[in-house]
Amino acid sequence: MSLEAKNACVLLSQSRLFEEAELTWCCWEEALNTKEVVVFEAVLNWAEAECKRQGLPTTLCNKRHVLGPALYLVRIPTMTLEEFANGTAQSDILMLEETHNIFLWYTVASKPPLDFPLNKRRGLAPQRCHCFQALAYRSNQWRYQGRCDSIQFAADRRVFVAGLGLYGSSSGKAEYSVKIELKCLGVALAQNLTRFVSHSSSNTFPVWFEHPVQVEQDTFYTASAVMDGSELSYFGQEGLTEVQCGKVTFQFQCSSNSTNGTRVQGGQIPELIFYA
């Protein structure tokens, strides 16, 4: 099962039950990408469940008690006025003075200080594992034409692969269509079909999967890209079979799925974009 926002709480509970410390850490670090009004509703549901777990009546006073200072982690001022007025303000979990000050914060020029944060939550920063030591381009050396570039990789700890870094045109502005895919034992775990424009830059271009995919440690996965566009492209050389990225070590192998020349020693798919 891949770790996603929708199952992070379930996996967190299971990781603590089975004493999987690394998975517990990953669950706590899972980025939250949802409306704050949904977060608030989830907080209220948790408070009700916690009251029942502690054998307390599910009163507003007890819900507020079990929440404690965690209530002040909800970014209430980032809600719209309508969301606050139609939902949060009517929940009665806030004190009258808090509700009053929040309404003033929305409506007056001189805004009162609030105990609820406005800053965005910090998610994990994506990291990039670059597997080539040199870059090259030659006339008619590298063509795409819809063939598959593929490589196998494994990590020595659980990570979450979010996308691939790809090379673009070496001969001016060009648009590419690309399908990226991640497989394990022949089973597709993620893919994306999209387009990107390159401007003759030797930099890589990130192409993202719809959701990050949990990659288990010491297990080989196959990353593939099928591109169509300019026939003159940058390509990597002096590829590495092992790359250290922070606390993660990646190993690379050639893939039998590669029909366009990419291998460990050189070619395309220069980067894995991942969270750890």
PDB file of C-alpha atoms in Angstrom:
ATOM      1  CA  MET A   1       0.000   0.000   0.000  1.00  0.00           C
ATOM      2  CA  SER A   2       1.375   3.447  -0.947  1.00  0.00           C
ATOM      3  CA  LEU A   3       1.431   6.177   1.693  1.00  0.00           C
ATOM      4  CA  GLU A   4      -0.933   8.998   0.720  1.00  0.00           C
ATOM      5  CA  ALA A   5      -2.759  11.734   2.605  1.00  0.00           C
ATOM      6  CA  LYS A   6      -5.967   9.657   2.566  1.00  0.00           C
ATOM      7  CA  ASN A   7      -4.395   6.678   4.352  1.00  0.00           C
ATOM      8  CA  ALA A   8      -1.642   8.356   6.408  1.00  0.00           C
ATOM      9  CA  CYS A   9      -3.620   8.108   9.658  1.00  0.00           C
ATOM     10  CA  VAL A  10      -4.447   4.424   9.116  1.00  0.00           C
ATOM     11  CA  LEU A  11      -0.823   3.604   8.316  1.00  0.00           C
ATOM     12  CA  LEU A  12       0.331   5.667  11.286  1.00  0.00           C
ATOM     13  CA  SER A  13      -1.843   3.571  13.591  1.00  0.00           C
ATOM     14  CA  GLN A  14      -0.588   0.330  12.042  1.00  0.00           C
ATOM     15  CA  SER A  15       3.038   1.449  12.140  1.00  0.00           C
ATOM     16  CA  ARG A  16       2.797   2.095  15.868  1.00  0.00           C
ATOM     17  CA  LEU A  17       1.038  -1.247  16.435  1.00  0.00           C
ATOM     18  CA  PHE A  18       3.791  -3.165  14.632  1.00  0.00           C
ATOM     19  CA  GLU A  19       6.603  -0.892  15.899  1.00  0.00           C
ATOM     20  CA  GLU A  20       7.632   0.234  12.401  1.00  0.00           C
ATOM     21  CA  ALA A  21       9.527   3.344  13.466  1.00  0.00           C
ATOM     22  CA  GLU A  22      10.489   4.418   9.947  1.00  0.00           C
ATOM     23  CA  LEU A  23       6.926   4.197   8.639  1.00  0.00           C
ATOM     24  CA  THR A  24       5.713   6.126  11.695  1.00  0.00           C
ATOM     25  CA  TRP A  25       8.144   8.917  10.847  1.00  0.00           C
ATOM     26  CA  CYS A  26       7.049   8.947   7.211  1.00  0.00           C
ATOM     27  CA  CYS A  27       3.369   9.195   8.220  1.00  0.00           C
ATOM     28  CA  TRP A  28       4.038  12.179  10.446  1.00  0.00           C
ATOM     29  CA  GLU A  29       5.974  13.856   7.618  1.00  0.00           C
ATOM     30  CA  GLU A  30       3.238  13.305   5.000  1.00  0.00           C
ATOM     31  CA  ALA A  31       2.389  16.626   3.417  1.00  0.00           C
ATOM     32  CA  LEU A  32      -1.197  17.842   3.884  1.00  0.00           C
ATOM     33  CA  ASN A  33      -2.845  19.290   0.800  1.00  0.00           C
ATOM     34  CA  THR A  34      -6.484  20.034   1.550  1.00  0.00           C
ATOM     35  CA  LYS A  35      -8.795  22.874   2.520  1.00  0.00           C
ATOM     36  CA  GLU A  36      -8.501  24.031   6.105  1.00  0.00           C
ATOM     37  CA  VAL A  37     -12.228  23.605   6.659  1.00  0.00           C
ATOM     38  CA  VAL A  38     -11.729  19.878   5.979  1.00  0.00           C
ATOM     39  CA  VAL A  39      -8.870  19.830   8.481  1.00  0.00           C
ATOM     40  CA  PHE A  40     -11.111  21.482  11.058  1.00  0.00           C
ATOM     41  CA  GLU A  41     -13.867  18.911  10.531  1.00  0.00           C
ATOM     42  CA  ALA A  42     -11.324  16.113  10.938  1.00  0.00           C
ATOM     43  CA  VAL A  43     -10.079  17.711  14.169  1.00  0.00           C
ATOM     44  CA  LEU A  44     -13.609  17.725  15.570  1.00  0.00           C
ATOM     45  CA  ASN A  45     -14.136  14.087  14.574  1.00  0.00           C
ATOM     46  CA  TRP A  46     -10.870  13.133  16.262  1.00  0.00           C
ATOM     47  CA  ALA A  47     -11.854  15.012  19.433  1.00  0.00           C
ATOM     48  CA  GLU A  48     -15.147  13.110  19.595  1.00  0.00           C
ATOM     49  CA  ALA A  49     -13.377   9.783  19.104  1.00  0.00           C
ATOM     50  CA  GLU A  50     -10.779  10.665  21.742  1.00  0.00           C
ATOM     51  CA  CYS A  51     -13.498  11.526  24.256  1.00  0.00           C
ATOM     52  CA  LYS A  52     -15.032   8.090  23.709  1.00  0.00           C
ATOM     53  CA  ARG A  53     -11.631   6.417  24.015  1.00  0.00           C
ATOM     54  CA  GLN A  54     -11.086   8.133  27.370  1.00  0.00           C
ATOM     55  CA  GLY A  55     -14.610   7.321  28.545  1.00  0.00           C
ATOM     56  CA  LEU A  56     -15.661  10.972  28.632  1.00  0.00           C
ATOM     57  CA  PRO A  57     -19.039  12.367  27.597  1.00  0.00           C
ATOM     58  CA  THR A  58     -18.715  13.948  24.138  1.00  0.00           C
ATOM     59  CA  THR A  59     -19.479  17.480  25.333  1.00  0.00           C
ATOM     60  CA  LEU A  60     -17.998  20.601  23.780  1.00  0.00           C
ATOM     61  CA  CYS A  61     -16.033  21.209  26.950  1.00  0.00           C
ATOM     62  CA  ASN A  62     -14.486  17.728  26.839  1.00  0.00           C
ATOM     63  CA  LYS A  63     -13.723  17.957  23.132  1.00  0.00           C
ATOM     64  CA  ARG A  64     -11.904  21.209  23.755  1.00  0.00           C
ATOM     65  CA  HIS A  65     -10.075  19.610  26.672  1.00  0.00           C
ATOM     66  CA  VAL A  66      -8.767  16.613  24.701  1.00  0.00           C
ATOM     67  CA  LEU A  67      -7.706  18.867  21.835  1.00  0.00           C
ATOM     68  CA  GLY A  68      -5.714  21.128  24.124  1.00  0.00           C
ATOM     69  CA  PRO A  69      -3.175  23.333  22.294  1.00  0.00           C
ATOM     70  CA  ALA A  70      -3.579  21.244  19.104  1.00  0.00           C
ATOM     71  CA  LEU A  71      -6.653  23.346  18.275  1.00  0.00           C
ATOM     72  CA  TYR A  72      -4.340  26.296  17.719  1.00  0.00           C
ATOM     73  CA  LEU A  73      -2.543  24.451  14.932  1.00  0.00           C
ATOM     74  CA  VAL A  74      -5.607  24.751  12.681  1.00  0.00           C
ATOM     75  CA  ARG A  75      -5.121  27.580  10.184  1.00  0.00           C
ATOM     76  CA  ILE A  76      -8.605  29.037  10.661  1.00  0.00           C
ATOM     77  CA  PRO A  77      -7.788  32.469   9.127  1.00  0.00           C
ATOM     78  CA  THR A  78      -6.988  30.753   5.812  1.00  0.00           C
ATOM     79  CA  MET A  79     -10.629  29.714   5.460  1.00  0.00           C
ATOM     80  CA  THR A  80     -12.937  31.937   3.468  1.00  0.00           C
ATOM     81  CA  LEU A  81     -15.358  34.069   5.454  1.00  0.00           C
ATOM     82  CA  GLU A  82     -18.212  31.898   4.162  1.00  0.00           C
ATOM     83  CA  GLU A  83     -16.483  28.677   5.246  1.00  0.00           C
ATOM     84  CA  PHE A  84     -15.872  30.093   8.708  1.00  0.00           C
ATOM     85  CA  ALA A  85     -19.355  31.563   9.134  1.00  0.00           C
ATOM     86  CA  ASN A  86     -21.254  28.522   7.823  1.00  0.00           C
ATOM     87  CA  GLY A  87     -19.178  25.887   9.601  1.00  0.00           C
ATOM     88  CA  THR A  88     -16.455  26.656  12.112  1.00  0.00           C
ATOM     89  CA  ALA A  89     -18.224  29.557  13.823  1.00  0.00           C
ATOM     90  CA  GLN A  90     -21.323  27.394  14.369  1.00  0.00           C
ATOM     91  CA  SER A  91     -19.421  24.430  15.785  1.00  0.00           C
ATOM     92  CA  ASP A  92     -19.335  26.142  19.220  1.00  0.00           C
ATOM     93  CA  ILE A  93     -15.885  24.636  19.863  1.00  0.00           C
ATOM     94  CA  LEU A  94     -14.395  28.141  19.840  1.00  0.00           C
ATOM     95  CA  MET A  95     -14.829  30.543  22.717  1.00  0.00           C
ATOM     96  CA  LEU A  96     -17.064  33.569  22.069  1.00  0.00           C
ATOM     97  CA  GLU A  97     -14.107  35.957  22.158  1.00  0.00           C
ATOM     98  CA  GLU A  98     -12.210  33.821  19.631  1.00  0.00           C
ATOM     99  CA  THR A  99     -15.170  33.771  17.253  1.00  0.00           C
ATOM    100  CA  HIS A 100     -15.639  37.514  17.637  1.00  0.00           C
ATOM    101  CA  ASN A 101     -11.973  38.281  16.941  1.00  0.00           C
ATOM    102  CA  ILE A 102     -11.899  36.030  13.896  1.00  0.00           C
ATOM    103  CA  PHE A 103     -14.939  37.777  12.406  1.00  0.00           C
ATOM    104  CA  LEU A 104     -13.215  41.110  13.039  1.00  0.00           C
ATOM    105  CA  TRP A 105     -10.047  39.775  11.422  1.00  0.00           C
ATOM    106  CA  TYR A 106     -12.018  39.058   8.255  1.00  0.00           C
ATOM    107  CA  THR A 107     -13.896  42.365   8.122  1.00  0.00           C
ATOM    108  CA  VAL A 108     -11.941  45.276   9.610  1.00  0.00           C
ATOM    109  CA  ALA A 109      -8.819  47.074   8.451  1.00  0.00           C
ATOM    110  CA  SER A 110      -7.152  47.022  11.877  1.00  0.00           C
ATOM    111  CA  LYS A 111      -7.044  43.284  12.445  1.00  0.00           C
ATOM    112  CA  PRO A 112      -6.911  41.885  15.998  1.00  0.00           C
ATOM    113  CA  PRO A 113      -4.161  39.400  16.901  1.00  0.00           C
ATOM    114  CA  LEU A 114      -5.188  35.757  16.631  1.00  0.00           C
ATOM    115  CA  ASP A 115      -3.836  32.593  18.213  1.00  0.00           C
ATOM    116  CA  PHE A 116      -4.417  30.638  15.001  1.00  0.00           C
ATOM    117  CA  PRO A 117      -1.604  30.460  12.406  1.00  0.00           C
ATOM    118  CA  LEU A 118      -1.621  31.748   8.849  1.00  0.00           C
ATOM    119  CA  ASN A 119       1.663  30.350   7.573  1.00  0.00           C
ATOM    120  CA  LYS A 120       1.632  27.428   5.181  1.00  0.00           C
ATOM    121  CA  ARG A 121       2.462  24.048   6.627  1.00  0.00           C
ATOM    122  CA  ARG A 122       5.890  22.803   5.736  1.00  0.00           C
ATOM    123  CA  GLY A 123       5.870  19.739   3.553  1.00  0.00           C
ATOM    124  CA  LEU A 124       8.853  17.610   2.674  1.00  0.00           C
ATOM    125  CA  ALA A 125      11.223  19.130   0.142  1.00  0.00           C
ATOM    126  CA  PRO A 126      11.743  16.964  -2.954  1.00  0.00           C
ATOM    127  CA  GLN A 127      15.253  15.613  -3.449  1.00  0.00           C
ATOM    128  CA  ARG A 128      16.933  14.658  -6.724  1.00  0.00           C
ATOM    129  CA  CYS A 129      19.182  11.689  -7.327  1.00  0.00           C
ATOM    130  CA  HIS A 130      21.344  12.417 -10.378  1.00  0.00           C
ATOM    131  CA  CYS A 131      22.881   9.279 -11.880  1.00  0.00           C
ATOM    132  CA  PHE A 132      25.155  10.738 -14.613  1.00  0.00           C
ATOM    133  CA  GLN A 133      28.451  12.540 -14.055  1.00  0.00           C
ATOM    134  CA  ALA A 134      28.704  14.169 -17.500  1.00  0.00           C
ATOM    135  CA  LEU A 135      26.428  15.694 -20.107  1.00  0.00           C
ATOM    136  CA  ALA A 136      26.789  15.522 -23.873  1.00  0.00           C
ATOM    137  CA  TYR A 137      25.049  16.236 -27.178  1.00  0.00           C
ATOM    138  CA  ARG A 138      26.016  15.523 -30.755  1.00  0.00           C
ATOM    139  CA  SER A 139      24.216  15.986 -34.070  1.00  0.00           C
ATOM    140  CA  ASN A 140      21.875  13.061 -34.739  1.00  0.00           C
ATOM    141  CA  GLN A 141      23.235  11.265 -31.673  1.00  0.00           C
ATOM    142  CA  TRP A 142      20.050  10.928 -29.661  1.00  0.00           C
ATOM    143  CA  ARG A 143      16.544  10.505 -31.017  1.00  0.00           C
ATOM    144  CA  TYR A 144      13.261   9.816 -29.250  1.00  0.00           C
ATOM    145  CA  GLN A 145      10.508   9.075 -31.781  1.00  0.00           C
ATOM    146  CA  GLY A 146       8.301   7.390 -29.215  1.00  0.00           C
ATOM    147  CA  ARG A 147      10.739   4.683 -28.122  1.00  0.00           C
ATOM    148  CA  CYS A 148      11.187   3.694 -24.466  1.00  0.00           C
ATOM    149  CA  ASP A 149      14.072   4.821 -22.248  1.00  0.00           C
ATOM    150  CA  SER A 150      14.185   2.797 -19.059  1.00  0.00           C
ATOM    151  CA  ILE A 151      16.375   2.118 -16.025  1.00  0.00           C
ATOM    152  CA  GLN A 152      16.096  -0.026 -12.879  1.00  0.00           C
ATOM    153  CA  PHE A 153      16.844   1.299  -9.403  1.00  0.00           C
ATOM    154  CA  ALA A 154      16.686   0.287  -5.753  1.00  0.00           C
ATOM    155  CA  ALA A 155      17.043   2.307  -2.532  1.00  0.00           C
ATOM    156  CA  ASP A 156      18.491   1.149   0.777  1.00  0.00           C
ATOM    157  CA  ARG A 157      15.580   2.673   2.708  1.00  0.00           C
ATOM    158  CA  ARG A 158      11.919   3.389   2.091  1.00  0.00           C
ATOM    159  CA  VAL A 159      11.416   6.531  -0.021  1.00  0.00           C
ATOM    160  CA  PHE A 160       8.621   8.073  -2.068  1.00  0.00           C
ATOM    161  CA  VAL A 161       9.294   8.594  -5.765  1.00  0.00           C
ATOM    162  CA  ALA A 162       7.414  11.655  -7.018  1.00  0.00           C
ATOM    163  CA  GLY A 163       8.673  11.977 -10.593  1.00  0.00           C
ATOM    164  CA  LEU A 164      11.565  11.895 -13.035  1.00  0.00           C
ATOM    165  CA  GLY A 165      13.972  14.561 -14.222  1.00  0.00           C
ATOM    166  CA  LEU A 166      14.343  14.442 -18.024  1.00  0.00           C
ATOM    167  CA  TYR A 167      16.604  16.078 -20.608  1.00  0.00           C
ATOM    168  CA  GLY A 168      15.243  18.410 -23.262  1.00  0.00           C
ATOM    169  CA  SER A 169      16.280  19.729 -26.651  1.00  0.00           C
ATOM    170  CA  SER A 170      19.911  20.633 -27.380  1.00  0.00           C
ATOM    171  CA  SER A 171      18.990  22.585 -30.520  1.00  0.00           C
ATOM    172  CA  GLY A 172      16.617  25.358 -29.541  1.00  0.00           C
ATOM    173  CA  LYS A 173      13.089  25.547 -28.160  1.00  0.00           C
ATOM    174  CA  ALA A 174      11.120  22.307 -28.498  1.00  0.00           C
ATOM    175  CA  GLU A 175       7.967  20.747 -27.088  1.00  0.00           C
ATOM    176  CA  TYR A 176       7.905  17.131 -25.964  1.00  0.00           C
ATOM    177  CA  SER A 177       5.085  14.751 -25.220  1.00  0.00           C
ATOM    178  CA  VAL A 178       6.093  12.222 -22.581  1.00  0.00           C
ATOM    179  CA  LYS A 179       4.673   9.269 -20.732  1.00  0.00           C
ATOM    180  CA  ILE A 180       6.496   8.333 -17.531  1.00  0.00           C
ATOM    181  CA  GLU A 181       5.858   5.119 -15.651  1.00  0.00           C
ATOM    182  CA  LEU A 182       7.031   3.338 -12.512  1.00  0.00           C
ATOM    183  CA  LYS A 183       6.786  -0.449 -12.266  1.00  0.00           C
ATOM    184  CA  CYS A 184       7.709  -3.214  -9.870  1.00  0.00           C
ATOM    185  CA  LEU A 185       7.841  -6.820 -11.076  1.00  0.00           C
ATOM    186  CA  GLY A 186       5.995  -5.757 -14.215  1.00  0.00           C
ATOM    187  CA  VAL A 187       3.110  -4.140 -12.318  1.00  0.00           C
ATOM    188  CA  ALA A 188       2.498  -0.445 -13.050  1.00  0.00           C
ATOM    189  CA  LEU A 189       2.449   1.599  -9.820  1.00  0.00           C
ATOM    190  CA  ALA A 190       2.216   5.084 -11.303  1.00  0.00           C
ATOM    191  CA  GLN A 191       2.259   6.875 -14.628  1.00  0.00           C
ATOM    192  CA  ASN A 192       1.613  10.246 -16.186  1.00  0.00           C
ATOM    193  CA  LEU A 193       1.072  11.462 -19.736  1.00  0.00           C
ATOM    194  CA  THR A 194       1.957  15.129 -20.213  1.00  0.00           C
ATOM    195  CA  ARG A 195       3.938  17.682 -22.241  1.00  0.00           C
ATOM    196  CA  PHE A 196       6.783  20.067 -21.456  1.00  0.00           C
ATOM    197  CA  VAL A 197       8.729  22.731 -23.320  1.00  0.00           C
ATOM    198  CA  SER A 198      12.521  22.984 -23.209  1.00  0.00           C
ATOM    199  CA  HIS A 199      14.605  25.954 -24.297  1.00  0.00           C
ATOM    200  CA  SER A 200      17.924  24.400 -25.282  1.00  0.00           C
ATOM    201  CA  SER A 201      18.892  24.287 -21.603  1.00  0.00           C
ATOM    202  CA  SER A 202      21.112  21.536 -20.262  1.00  0.00           C
ATOM    203  CA  ASN A 203      19.057  21.561 -17.050  1.00  0.00           C
ATOM    204  CA  THR A 204      16.699  18.671 -16.390  1.00  0.00           C
ATOM    205  CA  PHE A 205      12.930  19.130 -16.579  1.00  0.00           C
ATOM    206  CA  PRO A 206      10.803  17.628 -13.775  1.00  0.00           C
ATOM    207  CA  VAL A 207       7.861  15.443 -14.800  1.00  0.00           C
ATOM    208  CA  TRP A 208       5.682  14.393 -11.866  1.00  0.00           C
ATOM    209  CA  PHE A 209       3.524  11.394 -11.128  1.00  0.00           C
ATOM    210  CA  GLU A 210       0.010  12.194  -9.919  1.00  0.00           C
ATOM    211  CA  HIS A 211       0.951  10.971  -6.440  1.00  0.00           C
ATOM    212  CA  PRO A 212       4.292  10.006  -4.876  1.00  0.00           C
ATOM    213  CA  VAL A 213       4.808   6.235  -4.829  1.00  0.00           C
ATOM    214  CA  GLN A 214       6.152   4.394  -1.803  1.00  0.00           C
ATOM    215  CA  VAL A 215       9.305   2.512  -2.779  1.00  0.00           C
ATOM    216  CA  GLU A 216      10.360  -0.258  -0.407  1.00  0.00           C
ATOM    217  CA  GLN A 217      13.989  -0.666   0.552  1.00  0.00           C
ATOM    218  CA  ASP A 218      16.244  -3.108  -1.303  1.00  0.00           C
ATOM    219  CA  THR A 219      13.618  -3.733  -3.995  1.00  0.00           C
ATOM    220  CA  PHE A 220      14.266  -2.988  -7.657  1.00  0.00           C
ATOM    221  CA  TYR A 221      11.818  -0.777  -9.532  1.00  0.00           C
ATOM    222  CA  THR A 222      11.716   0.186 -13.212  1.00  0.00           C
ATOM    223  CA  ALA A 223      11.438   3.833 -14.244  1.00  0.00           C
ATOM    224  CA  SER A 224      10.521   4.464 -17.888  1.00  0.00           C
ATOM    225  CA  ALA A 225       9.939   7.438 -20.156  1.00  0.00           C
ATOM    226  CA  VAL A 226       8.496   7.372 -23.674  1.00  0.00           C
ATOM    227  CA  MET A 227       9.116  10.736 -25.313  1.00  0.00           C
ATOM    228  CA  ASP A 228       8.318  12.252 -28.672  1.00  0.00           C
ATOM    229  CA  GLY A 229       9.718  15.574 -29.840  1.00  0.00           C
ATOM    230  CA  SER A 230      12.941  17.129 -31.050  1.00  0.00           C
ATOM    231  CA  GLU A 231      15.406  14.535 -32.327  1.00  0.00           C
ATOM    232  CA  LEU A 232      18.404  16.389 -30.946  1.00  0.00           C
ATOM    233  CA  SER A 233      18.595  16.037 -27.185  1.00  0.00           C
ATOM    234  CA  TYR A 234      21.081  16.210 -24.385  1.00  0.00           C
ATOM    235  CA  PHE A 235      22.045  12.863 -22.873  1.00  0.00           C
ATOM    236  CA  GLY A 236      24.003  11.685 -19.868  1.00  0.00           C
ATOM    237  CA  GLN A 237      27.355   9.923 -19.759  1.00  0.00           C
ATOM    238  CA  GLU A 238      29.585   8.307 -17.119  1.00  0.00           C
ATOM    239  CA  GLY A 239      26.630   6.788 -15.305  1.00  0.00           C
ATOM    240  CA  LEU A 240      26.976   5.516 -11.742  1.00  0.00           C
ATOM    241  CA  THR A 241      25.803   2.157 -10.424  1.00  0.00           C
ATOM    242  CA  GLU A 242      25.531   3.612  -6.910  1.00  0.00           C
ATOM    243  CA  VAL A 243      24.616   7.147  -5.832  1.00  0.00           C
ATOM    244  CA  GLN A 244      24.440   8.550  -2.296  1.00  0.00           C
ATOM    245  CA  CYS A 245      21.689  11.173  -1.812  1.00  0.00           C
ATOM    246  CA  GLY A 246      21.639  12.389   1.767  1.00  0.00           C
ATOM    247  CA  LYS A 247      20.772   9.372   3.879  1.00  0.00           C
ATOM    248  CA  VAL A 248      19.611   7.305   0.908  1.00  0.00           C
ATOM    249  CA  THR A 249      21.809   5.151  -1.324  1.00  0.00           C
ATOM    250  CA  PHE A 250      20.433   4.260  -4.756  1.00  0.00           C
ATOM    251  CA  GLN A 251      21.647   1.405  -6.932  1.00  0.00           C
ATOM    252  CA  PHE A 252      21.086   1.390 -10.696  1.00  0.00           C
ATOM    253  CA  GLN A 253      20.848  -1.469 -13.214  1.00  0.00           C
ATOM    254  CA  CYS A 254      20.089  -1.683 -16.914  1.00  0.00           C
ATOM    255  CA  SER A 255      16.484  -2.437 -17.843  1.00  0.00           C
ATOM    256  CA  SER A 256      15.325  -4.880 -20.509  1.00  0.00           C
ATOM    257  CA  ASN A 257      12.427  -2.465 -21.183  1.00  0.00           C
ATOM    258  CA  SER A 258      14.823   0.120 -22.600  1.00  0.00           C
ATOM    259  CA  THR A 259      14.506   0.139 -26.405  1.00  0.00           C
ATOM    260  CA  ASN A 260      16.036   3.561 -27.066  1.00  0.00           C
ATOM    261  CA  GLY A 261      19.601   3.059 -25.851  1.00  0.00           C
ATOM    262  CA  THR A 262      19.414   4.175 -22.229  1.00  0.00           C
ATOM    263  CA  ARG A 263      21.499   2.093 -19.841  1.00  0.00           C
ATOM    264  CA  VAL A 264      23.400   2.616 -16.601  1.00  0.00           C
ATOM    265  CA  GLN A 265      26.445   3.939 -18.447  1.00  0.00           C
ATOM    266  CA  GLY A 266      24.555   6.696 -20.253  1.00  0.00           C
ATOM    267  CA  GLY A 267      21.396   7.929 -21.894  1.00  0.00           C
ATOM    268  CA  GLN A 268      18.198   9.435 -20.580  1.00  0.00           C
ATOM    269  CA  ILE A 269      16.297   9.547 -17.225  1.00  0.00           C
ATOM    270  CA  PRO A 270      19.094  11.397 -15.462  1.00  0.00           C
ATOM    271  CA  GLU A 271      17.181  11.987 -12.226  1.00  0.00           C
ATOM    272  CA  LEU A 272      14.839  10.380  -9.740  1.00  0.00           C
ATOM    273  CA  ILE A 273      12.769  12.949  -7.827  1.00  0.00           C
ATOM    274  CA  PHE A 274      11.886  11.619  -4.387  1.00  0.00           C
ATOM    275  CA  TYR A 275      10.937  12.360  -0.788  1.00  0.00           C
ATOM    276  CA  ALA A 276      12.739  10.750   2.141  1.00  0.00           C
TER     277      ALA A 276
END
